[in-house]
Coordinates of C-alpha atoms in Angstrom, one line a residue:
M1 CA -11.2 -3.8 -18.0
S2 CA -11.4 -3.7 -21.8
E3 CA -12.0 -0.2 -21.2
R4 CA -9.1 0.9 -19.4
E5 CA -6.9 -1.0 -22.0
Q6 CA -5.7 1.4 -23.8
E7 CA -2.0 1.7 -25.4
Y8 CA 0.3 4.4 -24.0
V9 CA 3.8 5.3 -24.5
P10 CA 6.2 5.8 -21.6
A11 CA 7.5 9.1 -22.4
D12 CA 4.8 11.1 -22.8
D13 CA 4.4 12.8 -19.6
A14 CA 8.1 14.0 -20.3
I15 CA 7.4 14.9 -23.6
I16 CA 4.6 16.9 -22.5
G17 CA 6.2 18.7 -19.8
V18 CA 9.2 19.9 -22.3
A19 CA 6.2 21.0 -24.3
F20 CA 4.5 22.7 -21.6
K21 CA 7.9 24.7 -20.7
W22 CA 8.7 25.8 -24.2
S23 CA 5.2 26.6 -24.6
L24 CA 5.7 29.1 -21.2
G25 CA 8.8 30.5 -22.8
V26 CA 7.1 31.0 -26.1
I27 CA 4.2 32.9 -24.2
A28 CA 6.6 35.0 -22.7
V29 CA 8.3 35.9 -26.2
V30 CA 5.2 36.9 -27.7
A31 CA 4.3 39.1 -24.2
V32 CA 7.7 40.9 -24.8
V33 CA 6.6 41.9 -28.3
V34 CA 3.4 43.3 -27.8
V35 CA 4.5 45.4 -24.8
A36 CA 7.3 46.5 -27.4
V37 CA 4.9 47.3 -29.8
V38 CA 2.7 49.2 -27.3
L39 CA 5.1 51.0 -26.2
L40 CA 6.7 51.9 -29.7
R41 CA 3.3 53.3 -30.5
R42 CA 2.7 55.5 -27.7
Q43 CA 6.6 56.8 -28.7
G44 CA 5.8 57.8 -31.6
A45 CA 9.1 58.0 -34.1
E46 CA 11.4 57.4 -31.0
A47 CA 14.2 55.0 -31.8
P48 CA 12.7 51.7 -31.1
A49 CA 14.1 50.0 -27.7
V50 CA 16.5 46.6 -28.1
I51 CA 15.3 44.0 -26.4
E52 CA 17.5 41.8 -25.1
R53 CA 17.1 38.2 -23.7
E54 CA 18.5 35.0 -23.0
A55 CA 17.9 32.0 -25.6
I56 CA 15.3 29.4 -24.5
V57 CA 17.1 26.2 -24.3
A58 CA 14.9 22.9 -23.6
P59 CA 16.4 20.9 -20.6
D60 CA 17.7 17.2 -21.4
R61 CA 15.4 16.0 -19.0
L62 CA 13.0 16.9 -16.3
D63 CA 14.9 15.6 -13.3
Q64 CA 18.1 17.8 -14.0
D65 CA 18.0 18.7 -10.2
A66 CA 18.3 15.2 -9.2
E67 CA 21.0 13.8 -6.5
E68 CA 23.1 10.9 -7.2
M69 CA 20.5 7.6 -6.7
P70 CA 22.3 4.9 -4.4
V71 CA 22.7 1.3 -5.7
V72 CA 20.8 -1.1 -3.5
G73 CA 20.5 -4.6 -4.9
F74 CA 17.9 -6.8 -3.7
T75 CA 18.8 -11.0 -3.8
D76 CA 15.9 -13.5 -3.8
V77 CA 16.7 -15.6 -1.2
T78 CA 13.5 -17.4 -1.0
T79 CA 14.5 -21.1 -1.7
G80 CA 17.6 -20.9 0.0
A81 CA 15.8 -19.4 3.6
G82 CA 13.3 -22.4 3.6
I83 CA 10.1 -20.7 1.8
G84 CA 8.7 -23.6 -0.3
F85 CA 5.0 -22.5 -0.3
V86 CA 3.0 -22.4 -3.8
H87 CA 0.1 -20.2 -3.9
E88 CA -3.4 -22.4 -5.0
S89 CA -5.5 -19.9 -6.6
G90 CA -7.6 -22.5 -7.9
A91 CA -7.5 -21.6 -11.6
T92 CA -8.2 -24.5 -14.1
G93 CA -9.3 -22.6 -17.0
E94 CA -12.8 -21.2 -16.0
K95 CA -11.5 -17.8 -15.6
L96 CA -13.4 -17.4 -12.1
L97 CA -12.5 -13.7 -10.9
P98 CA -11.4 -14.5 -7.4
E99 CA -8.6 -16.9 -9.1
S100 CA -7.0 -13.8 -10.4
M101 CA -6.6 -11.7 -6.5
G102 CA -3.8 -13.6 -5.1
G103 CA -3.1 -14.0 -1.3
G104 CA -1.8 -12.4 1.7
C105 CA 1.2 -12.2 3.7
A106 CA 2.2 -11.2 6.9
F107 CA 5.4 -10.6 9.3
L108 CA 4.6 -11.2 12.5
D109 CA 6.2 -12.2 16.0
H110 CA 3.8 -15.2 16.5
D111 CA 6.2 -16.8 19.2
G112 CA 7.5 -13.6 21.2
D113 CA 11.1 -14.2 20.2
G114 CA 11.6 -10.9 18.7
D115 CA 11.9 -11.8 15.2
Q116 CA 9.8 -11.6 12.2
D117 CA 7.8 -14.3 11.1
L118 CA 5.9 -14.9 8.1
L119 CA 2.6 -16.1 7.4
L120 CA 1.5 -16.8 3.6
V121 CA -2.1 -17.1 2.9
N122 CA -3.7 -19.6 0.5
A123 CA -7.0 -20.3 -1.8
M124 CA -7.9 -23.7 -2.7
P125 CA -9.3 -25.7 -5.3
W126 CA -12.9 -25.0 -6.4
P127 CA -15.5 -27.7 -4.9
H128 CA -16.5 -28.4 -8.3
D129 CA -12.8 -29.2 -9.4
A130 CA -11.5 -30.7 -6.0
G131 CA -10.0 -34.0 -5.7
E132 CA -9.4 -36.6 -3.3
A133 CA -6.2 -34.6 -2.2
P134 CA -6.3 -32.9 0.8
A135 CA -6.6 -29.0 0.0
P136 CA -3.7 -26.6 0.6
T137 CA -3.5 -24.5 3.6
M138 CA -2.4 -21.1 4.5
A139 CA 2.1 -21.2 5.5
L140 CA 3.6 -20.1 9.0
Y141 CA 6.9 -20.1 8.6
R142 CA 9.2 -19.7 11.8
N143 CA 12.1 -17.2 11.7
D144 CA 15.6 -18.0 13.5
G145 CA 16.6 -14.7 13.8
A146 CA 18.9 -14.5 10.8
G147 CA 16.6 -15.2 8.1
A148 CA 16.5 -18.5 8.4
F149 CA 12.8 -20.0 8.1
T150 CA 11.4 -23.3 9.3
D151 CA 7.7 -24.5 8.1
V152 CA 5.8 -25.0 11.2
T153 CA 2.6 -24.7 9.9
A154 CA 1.7 -28.6 10.7
G155 CA -0.1 -28.7 14.1
S156 CA 0.0 -24.8 14.5
G157 CA -3.6 -24.6 14.3
L158 CA -3.6 -22.7 11.2
D159 CA -3.2 -25.5 8.9
V160 CA -6.5 -25.0 7.5
A161 CA -8.2 -24.8 4.1
C162 CA -10.4 -22.0 2.8
H163 CA -10.5 -19.9 0.2
G164 CA -8.3 -17.3 1.8
M165 CA -7.5 -13.8 0.6
G166 CA -5.7 -11.4 3.1
V167 CA -4.5 -11.2 6.7
A168 CA -4.5 -9.1 9.7
T169 CA -2.6 -9.6 12.9
A170 CA -3.0 -8.0 16.4
D171 CA -3.2 -8.4 20.0
A172 CA -7.3 -8.7 19.9
D173 CA -7.7 -10.2 22.9
G174 CA -4.9 -8.4 25.1
D175 CA -3.2 -11.0 26.3
G176 CA 0.1 -10.2 24.9
D177 CA 0.5 -12.4 21.8
A178 CA -0.3 -12.1 18.2
D179 CA -3.9 -13.0 16.8
V180 CA -4.5 -13.9 13.2
Y181 CA -7.5 -12.9 11.3
V182 CA -8.0 -14.4 7.6
T183 CA -10.3 -12.6 5.4
A184 CA -11.3 -15.4 2.5
L185 CA -14.3 -15.6 -0.1
G186 CA -16.9 -17.0 2.0
P187 CA -16.7 -16.7 6.3
N188 CA -13.6 -15.1 7.3
R189 CA -11.6 -17.1 10.6
L190 CA -10.1 -15.5 13.8
F191 CA -7.1 -17.8 15.1
R192 CA -6.6 -17.0 18.9
N193 CA -3.1 -17.2 19.5
D194 CA -2.1 -19.4 22.8
G195 CA 1.8 -18.9 23.4
G196 CA 2.5 -19.7 19.5
R197 CA -0.2 -22.5 18.8
F198 CA -3.3 -21.3 17.4
T199 CA -6.7 -22.0 18.4
E200 CA -9.7 -20.9 16.0
V201 CA -12.2 -18.8 17.4
P202 CA -16.0 -20.2 16.6
E203 CA -17.4 -17.4 14.0
A204 CA -14.6 -15.6 14.5
G205 CA -16.0 -13.9 17.7
G206 CA -18.4 -12.3 15.7
A207 CA -16.7 -11.2 13.0
A208 CA -16.7 -14.2 10.7
G209 CA -19.0 -12.0 8.0
G210 CA -21.6 -13.4 5.7
A211 CA -21.1 -16.6 4.2
D212 CA -21.7 -14.7 0.7
R213 CA -19.0 -12.2 1.4
W214 CA -16.0 -11.8 -0.3
S215 CA -13.6 -9.8 1.9
T216 CA -9.9 -8.6 1.2
S217 CA -7.9 -6.4 3.4
A218 CA -8.4 -6.2 6.6
G219 CA -6.8 -4.2 9.6
F220 CA -7.0 -3.9 13.9
F221 CA -7.4 0.0 15.1
D222 CA -8.9 1.3 17.6
A223 CA -11.9 3.3 16.2
D224 CA -13.7 4.6 19.3
G225 CA -11.1 5.4 21.7
D226 CA -11.7 2.8 24.3
G227 CA -8.3 1.2 24.5
D228 CA -9.1 -1.7 22.5
L229 CA -8.3 -3.1 19.3
D230 CA -11.4 -3.2 16.8
L231 CA -11.4 -4.2 13.2
F232 CA -12.2 -2.8 9.9
V233 CA -12.8 -5.3 7.0
C234 CA -12.7 -4.4 3.1
N235 CA -15.6 -6.2 1.5
Y236 CA -15.5 -6.7 -2.8
V237 CA -18.1 -7.1 -5.3
A238 CA -21.0 -9.3 -4.8
W239 CA -19.8 -12.5 -6.6
S240 CA -20.8 -15.7 -7.5
R241 CA -19.6 -18.6 -9.9
E242 CA -22.8 -18.4 -11.4
Q243 CA -23.0 -14.9 -12.4
D244 CA -19.6 -14.9 -13.6
V245 CA -20.1 -17.8 -15.8
R246 CA -22.9 -16.3 -17.2
L247 CA -21.6 -13.2 -18.0
N248 CA -19.2 -14.7 -19.7
F249 CA -16.3 -11.9 -20.6
T250 CA -14.2 -11.9 -23.1
L251 CA -11.2 -9.6 -24.8
N252 CA -10.6 -11.3 -28.0
G253 CA -14.3 -12.0 -28.8
T254 CA -13.3 -15.7 -28.5
D255 CA -12.1 -17.2 -25.4
R256 CA -13.0 -16.5 -21.7
A257 CA -11.1 -13.9 -19.5
Y258 CA -11.5 -12.5 -16.2
G259 CA -14.7 -9.7 -15.8
P260 CA -14.1 -6.7 -14.6
P261 CA -15.5 -5.4 -11.3
K262 CA -17.9 -3.0 -13.1
L263 CA -20.2 -6.3 -13.9
Y264 CA -20.8 -7.3 -10.2
E265 CA -22.5 -4.6 -7.7
G266 CA -20.6 -3.2 -4.6
T267 CA -20.4 -4.1 -1.1
H268 CA -20.3 -2.3 2.4
C269 CA -17.2 -2.9 4.4
S270 CA -17.6 -4.2 7.9
L271 CA -16.5 -2.7 11.3
Y272 CA -16.7 -4.8 14.5
R273 CA -15.9 -3.3 17.6
N274 CA -14.0 -5.2 20.0
D275 CA -15.3 -5.5 23.5
G276 CA -11.6 -6.3 25.2
S277 CA -11.9 -9.6 24.9
G278 CA -11.4 -10.2 21.6
A279 CA -15.2 -10.7 21.1
F280 CA -16.9 -8.5 18.2
T281 CA -20.0 -6.8 17.4
D282 CA -20.7 -5.4 13.7
V283 CA -21.4 -1.8 14.3
S284 CA -20.9 -1.1 10.1
A285 CA -24.5 0.5 10.0
A286 CA -24.0 2.7 13.2
S287 CA -20.8 3.9 12.5
G288 CA -21.3 5.4 9.2
I289 CA -19.1 3.4 7.2
E290 CA -21.9 2.2 5.1
V291 CA -21.7 4.3 1.9
S292 CA -24.6 3.5 -0.7
N293 CA -24.9 4.5 -4.1
P294 CA -27.2 7.7 -4.1
A295 CA -28.7 7.1 -7.3
T296 CA -29.3 3.8 -6.9
G297 CA -29.4 3.1 -3.3
K298 CA -27.4 -0.1 -3.5
P299 CA -24.1 -0.5 -1.8
M300 CA -21.1 1.9 -3.6
G301 CA -18.0 0.1 -2.4
K302 CA -15.7 -2.4 -3.9
A303 CA -13.0 -2.3 -1.4
L304 CA -9.6 -3.9 -2.0
A305 CA -7.4 -2.0 0.7
V306 CA -7.4 -0.1 3.5
T307 CA -4.9 1.8 6.3
F308 CA -5.3 4.0 9.1
V309 CA -3.6 6.9 9.9
D310 CA -4.6 10.7 12.0
V311 CA -5.4 12.9 9.0
D312 CA -6.2 15.8 11.3
D313 CA -3.9 15.3 14.1
D314 CA -6.7 15.2 16.2
G315 CA -5.7 12.0 17.9
D316 CA -7.8 9.5 16.4
L317 CA -7.4 7.3 13.5
D318 CA -9.2 8.0 10.3
I319 CA -9.9 5.3 7.3
L320 CA -8.5 5.5 4.2
V321 CA -10.2 3.0 1.6
A322 CA -9.0 2.0 -1.7
N323 CA -11.9 0.9 -3.8
D324 CA -11.6 -0.9 -7.3
T325 CA -13.8 1.2 -10.2
V326 CA -15.3 3.4 -8.0
Q327 CA -14.7 6.3 -5.9
N328 CA -12.0 6.0 -2.7
F329 CA -13.4 6.4 0.8
V330 CA -12.0 8.5 3.3
F331 CA -14.1 8.0 6.7
R332 CA -13.0 11.1 9.6
N333 CA -13.1 9.6 12.6
D334 CA -15.1 12.0 15.3
G335 CA -13.1 10.2 18.1
G336 CA -16.2 8.5 19.2
G337 CA -16.3 5.5 16.9
V338 CA -18.8 7.5 13.9
F339 CA -17.2 8.3 11.1
E340 CA -17.9 10.6 8.0
E341 CA -17.0 9.6 4.5
I342 CA -15.4 12.7 2.5
G343 CA -13.6 10.9 0.0
A344 CA -14.8 13.3 -2.8
V345 CA -14.7 16.5 -0.9
S346 CA -10.8 15.9 0.2
G347 CA -9.7 15.1 -3.1
V348 CA -8.8 11.2 -2.8
A349 CA -11.9 9.8 -4.6
F350 CA -10.7 10.3 -7.8
D351 CA -7.8 11.0 -10.0
T352 CA -7.0 14.2 -11.7
M353 CA -9.6 13.8 -14.9
G354 CA -12.1 13.1 -11.9
T355 CA -12.3 9.3 -13.1
A356 CA -12.3 6.4 -10.8
T357 CA -9.5 4.0 -10.6
G358 CA -9.3 0.8 -10.0
A359 CA -7.5 1.3 -7.0
M360 CA -5.5 -2.3 -5.8
G361 CA -3.3 -1.3 -2.7
M362 CA -2.4 1.6 -0.8
D363 CA -0.1 3.6 2.1
A364 CA 0.2 6.9 3.7
G365 CA 3.0 8.3 5.0
D366 CA 5.5 11.5 5.6
L367 CA 7.2 11.5 2.4
R368 CA 8.7 15.2 2.5
N369 CA 9.7 15.1 6.4
D370 CA 7.4 18.0 6.5
G371 CA 4.6 17.0 8.2
R372 CA 2.4 16.6 5.2
L373 CA 0.7 13.2 4.6
G374 CA 1.3 11.5 1.1
V375 CA -1.1 8.6 0.1
G376 CA -0.5 6.5 -2.6
I377 CA -2.8 4.0 -4.4
A378 CA -1.6 1.5 -6.8
N379 CA -4.1 1.2 -9.8
F380 CA -5.1 -1.0 -13.2
A381 CA -2.8 -1.0 -16.1
N382 CA -2.8 2.2 -18.0
E383 CA -3.7 4.3 -15.0
S384 CA -0.9 5.9 -13.2
T385 CA -0.3 5.0 -9.6
S386 CA -2.0 7.8 -7.7
L387 CA -0.1 9.8 -5.3
Y388 CA -2.4 12.2 -3.3
V389 CA -0.5 15.2 -1.3
Q390 CA -2.0 17.0 1.6
Q391 CA -2.1 20.6 1.0
E392 CA -1.2 23.2 3.8
R393 CA -4.1 25.2 4.0
D394 CA -6.4 22.4 5.4
P395 CA -5.4 18.8 6.5
W396 CA -8.5 17.6 4.9
Q397 CA -7.7 18.7 1.2
F398 CA -5.5 16.5 -1.2
A399 CA -4.3 17.0 -4.5
D400 CA -3.0 14.1 -7.0
M401 CA 0.3 14.9 -7.7
S402 CA 1.6 11.6 -9.4
G403 CA 2.7 12.9 -12.4
A404 CA 4.5 16.4 -10.4
E405 CA 6.1 14.1 -8.2
G406 CA 7.9 11.4 -10.4
I407 CA 5.8 8.4 -10.5
G408 CA 3.3 8.9 -13.1
S409 CA 4.8 8.2 -16.4
P410 CA 6.9 5.0 -15.0
S411 CA 3.6 4.1 -13.2
R412 CA 1.3 4.1 -16.2
L413 CA 1.6 0.8 -18.2
K414 CA 1.9 -1.3 -15.1
L415 CA -1.0 -2.9 -13.6
S416 CA 0.0 -2.7 -10.0
F417 CA -1.3 -4.7 -6.5
G418 CA 1.1 -4.0 -3.2
L419 CA 2.2 -0.5 -2.7
F420 CA 4.0 0.4 0.5
F421 CA 6.6 3.5 1.8
F422 CA 9.3 2.2 3.2
D423 CA 13.0 3.8 3.8
Y424 CA 15.3 1.0 1.5
D425 CA 18.0 2.9 1.9
L426 CA 18.2 4.3 5.2
D427 CA 18.8 7.8 4.3
G428 CA 16.0 9.2 6.1
R429 CA 13.3 9.7 3.5
L430 CA 10.4 7.5 2.9
D431 CA 10.5 5.4 -0.5
M432 CA 8.1 3.6 -2.7
L433 CA 7.4 0.2 -3.8
Q434 CA 4.9 -1.2 -5.9
A435 CA 4.3 -5.2 -6.9
N436 CA 3.1 -5.6 -10.3
G437 CA 1.1 -8.3 -12.6
H438 CA -1.2 -8.6 -14.8
L439 CA -4.3 -10.6 -14.5
E440 CA -4.5 -12.3 -18.0
D441 CA -1.6 -14.9 -18.7
T442 CA -2.2 -13.9 -22.8
I443 CA -2.7 -10.3 -22.3
S444 CA 0.4 -9.7 -24.6
E445 CA -1.6 -10.8 -27.9
I446 CA -4.5 -8.3 -27.2
Q447 CA -2.5 -5.8 -25.9
P448 CA 1.0 -5.6 -27.1
S449 CA 2.4 -3.0 -24.4
Q450 CA 1.3 -5.2 -21.3
T451 CA 3.0 -8.7 -19.9
Y452 CA 1.6 -11.3 -17.6
R453 CA 4.6 -10.9 -15.6
Q454 CA 5.8 -7.8 -14.4
P455 CA 8.7 -6.4 -12.5
A456 CA 8.2 -4.5 -9.3
Q457 CA 9.1 -0.9 -8.7
L458 CA 11.0 0.7 -6.4
F459 CA 11.1 5.1 -6.2
W460 CA 13.6 6.5 -4.3
N461 CA 12.7 9.8 -2.8
R462 CA 15.3 12.7 -4.2
G463 CA 14.9 14.5 -0.8
P464 CA 14.3 18.3 0.1
G465 CA 15.0 20.9 -2.8
A466 CA 14.1 18.3 -5.9
R467 CA 11.3 19.5 -8.0
S468 CA 10.0 16.0 -7.9
C469 CA 9.9 13.7 -4.9
F470 CA 10.3 10.4 -6.5
A471 CA 13.1 9.1 -9.2
A472 CA 12.1 5.6 -10.6
V473 CA 15.0 3.4 -10.1
P474 CA 16.8 1.7 -13.3
E475 CA 15.8 -1.8 -13.5
D476 CA 19.4 -3.0 -13.8
T477 CA 20.4 -1.7 -10.1
L478 CA 17.8 -4.0 -8.4
G479 CA 18.9 -7.3 -8.8
D480 CA 16.2 -9.8 -8.5
L481 CA 13.6 -7.2 -7.4
A482 CA 13.3 -6.4 -10.9
R483 CA 12.8 -10.2 -12.1
P484 CA 9.1 -10.1 -13.8
V485 CA 6.5 -11.7 -11.6
V486 CA 2.7 -12.1 -11.4
G487 CA 2.9 -9.7 -8.3
R488 CA 0.1 -9.2 -5.8
A489 CA 0.7 -9.0 -1.9
A490 CA 3.9 -6.9 -1.0
A491 CA 5.2 -6.4 2.7
Y492 CA 8.5 -5.5 4.2
A493 CA 10.7 -6.5 7.8
D494 CA 13.8 -6.6 8.8
I495 CA 13.9 -10.3 8.4
D496 CA 17.6 -10.9 9.3
E497 CA 18.4 -8.2 11.8
D498 CA 20.8 -6.0 10.0
G499 CA 19.0 -2.8 10.5
D500 CA 17.5 -2.6 6.5
L501 CA 14.2 -3.4 5.5
D502 CA 13.7 -6.9 3.7
V503 CA 10.7 -7.4 1.4
V504 CA 8.2 -10.3 0.1
I505 CA 6.0 -10.2 -2.8
T506 CA 3.4 -12.9 -3.2
E507 CA 2.3 -14.6 -7.0
T508 CA -0.8 -15.8 -7.9
G509 CA -0.8 -19.5 -8.4
D510 CA 3.2 -19.5 -8.0
R511 CA 5.8 -19.1 -5.0
P512 CA 6.4 -16.0 -3.2
M513 CA 9.6 -13.9 -3.9
L514 CA 11.5 -13.2 -0.8
L515 CA 13.9 -10.5 -0.9
R516 CA 17.1 -9.7 1.1
N517 CA 17.9 -6.1 1.2
D518 CA 21.2 -5.9 0.5
Q519 CA 21.9 -2.2 0.8
D520 CA 25.6 -1.3 2.2
L521 CA 25.7 2.6 1.9
G522 CA 27.0 2.8 5.5
H523 CA 23.9 4.9 7.1
R524 CA 23.1 4.5 10.3
W525 CA 19.6 3.5 11.5
V526 CA 17.3 3.3 14.5
R527 CA 14.8 0.4 15.0
L528 CA 12.0 1.1 17.4
K529 CA 9.3 -1.3 19.2
L530 CA 6.6 0.1 21.4
V531 CA 4.9 -1.4 24.3
G532 CA 1.6 0.0 24.9
G533 CA -0.8 -0.7 27.6
P534 CA -3.7 -3.4 28.2
G535 CA -6.3 -3.7 25.4
N536 CA -3.4 -2.6 22.7
R537 CA 0.2 -3.7 24.0
D538 CA 1.8 -3.4 20.6
A539 CA 0.4 0.4 20.5
I540 CA -0.8 0.3 17.4
G541 CA -1.4 3.8 16.2
A542 CA 0.8 5.5 17.9
R543 CA 3.0 8.1 16.4
I544 CA 6.9 8.7 16.8
D545 CA 8.5 12.2 15.4
L546 CA 12.3 11.2 15.6
T547 CA 14.8 13.8 14.8
A548 CA 18.1 13.5 13.7
G549 CA 20.5 15.4 11.8
G550 CA 18.1 18.4 11.9
V551 CA 15.5 16.6 10.2
T552 CA 12.2 15.1 12.3
Q553 CA 10.6 11.9 10.5
R554 CA 7.5 11.1 11.5
R555 CA 5.9 7.3 11.4
T556 CA 2.9 5.6 12.8
V557 CA 2.7 2.0 14.6
M558 CA 0.5 0.9 11.9
P559 CA 1.1 -2.5 10.6
T560 CA -1.9 -2.6 7.9
R561 CA -0.8 -1.2 4.5
S562 CA -0.2 -2.6 0.9
Y563 CA -2.5 -5.1 -0.2
L564 CA -4.1 -7.9 1.5
S565 CA -0.6 -7.6 3.7
Q566 CA 0.4 -6.3 7.5
M567 CA 3.9 -5.4 8.0
E568 CA 6.2 -5.9 10.9
L569 CA 5.3 -4.0 13.8
P570 CA 8.9 -2.4 14.9
L571 CA 9.6 0.8 13.1
T572 CA 12.7 1.6 11.1
F573 CA 14.3 4.9 11.0
G574 CA 16.9 5.5 8.7
L575 CA 19.5 8.3 9.9
G576 CA 21.7 8.5 6.7
D577 CA 24.9 10.2 8.0
A578 CA 23.8 11.6 11.4
E579 CA 25.5 10.2 14.3
S580 CA 23.0 10.4 16.9
V581 CA 18.9 11.2 18.0
E582 CA 18.7 14.3 18.8
G583 CA 15.0 14.2 20.1
L584 CA 12.3 11.4 20.1
T585 CA 8.9 12.2 21.1
I586 CA 6.4 9.5 21.0
R587 CA 2.0 10.1 21.1
W588 CA 1.1 6.9 22.6
P589 CA -2.5 5.9 21.2
D590 CA -4.4 7.5 24.4
G591 CA -3.1 10.8 23.6
T592 CA -0.1 10.7 26.2
R593 CA 3.1 12.4 25.0
E594 CA 6.5 11.1 25.9
T595 CA 10.3 12.6 25.1
R596 CA 12.8 10.6 25.2
S597 CA 16.7 11.3 24.8
D598 CA 18.8 7.9 25.1
V599 CA 17.9 6.1 22.0
P600 CA 20.6 4.1 20.8
V601 CA 21.6 3.9 16.8
G602 CA 21.9 0.9 15.3
K603 CA 20.0 -1.3 17.6
L604 CA 16.5 -2.2 18.0
A605 CA 15.2 -0.4 21.0
V606 CA 12.0 -1.4 23.1
I607 CA 10.2 1.2 24.3
R608 CA 7.7 0.5 27.1
R609 CA 4.9 3.2 28.0
S610 CA 5.9 4.7 31.2
S611 CA 2.6 3.7 33.2
S612 CA 2.3 0.1 31.5

């Protein structure tokens, strides 16, 4: 971490950009002069030509073509909505690395009533610090449909204690309700949903992992195309308390601090194949997702986030993994559950300087509604958030366009964790939100540019014709979203059924922040909930192309995004001023295509697969 803590002035990118444009102008003038001199020499005594050109005027700012940014505030409704959860990190001053990572969150419909409930993952005191009081558990809150929540943890089956990290939700056993998989420091847990109450599955149905593993993000997807949902699990570093204490990392030469992941060996991610009933077999080695350092032969990965997307549009889901301080992974799916890691070849492994970043959360989406993917990865302090943009000539080629697309400089100083794309203003374009917060509560004493609590950041998608895709939304317009927190996981859902997307951000060792989206712009919207076939009733991996106002938006049913988090399953399409949907095409997970023309506006539409 210390090698990453370097001062940076946020205006640098802008200054460099203006200087670059001035340099181009100077070069142009010099070129004209040189050509004129050559011509004069050739023409001998002929009268010199008069060269006229417009004066170069430096731009006042680099985003002159920005449209007027909408004003949308977010209101903290945590307490009023009934959320009383407080995260237990286990921190008592020893500065053990897991304490700094936070806990995950998931929006899910656990009781099948159609609205979005909330699950918050908890850690616990360390065994050597535990007292006689019962250890805290994760928390499950039932939504009444209007955004008011009731704590239903007790007796739910989820009232268990572990050093939890992330969460993945899906109908793993094909019985029609959402099961819950919790990652942890130590064995992971699988809870089978039996009509709204949960039963823990012994050994997580074969997906518990090792007792010495530290798992982080996880997600369900169909890896091998057999129709049921397999499970991918990110594993972080090979950590132990004994090693952490022995390393005795410090930032100021005196006090202990949280040691960077570079001090620990990496670990392999895990892939578990589902047999169709919710029982899993570890196929990590055979599938090709175990990546070793060619120089040492030891595991390379230090994975914190994962998402799944069909990069090359061939009908199967590929895997994107964000690794902390080592190269990011891109696993290309051959369609049969065997993967090839091509992160370095694709351009997603490193930043523009060829350096691995402290990658935390991630998401992928069609940002310009042009069919090209953008992959956002939240990074450590003094590392800009990465934005890898798919190139037209080859779907497997990406370029980091963070600076050019407007998020490089504004994100540079922040230490970012959760990151996702969503259309917060319902104008039909994917915007970006990232949750921020440092690891060290005294960091400002060592690095004046840093603070422990940091505000989240919202980036507005400026739409077609803009030179950069995103513009940072001013903090003074964001309402409570701009309140500094120790942000970690982040997820979205429409908690009050008003059509716009609300947000939850978790804090390490503190309360989460549930933020109601108060946009009132008059934009129209469509929400779609897909119902697939047996084995994948939530149609995870299905792709929807929706056309309205002459613009086609593309979305994938994929709750696994951000950091340690799960989003709601329904998809939200903002329509802006468009009054109707002109066309809708669904590519179901099995490749079957279906078109619809009867899509209602301003409602949640449930679409069932024709053969289901």
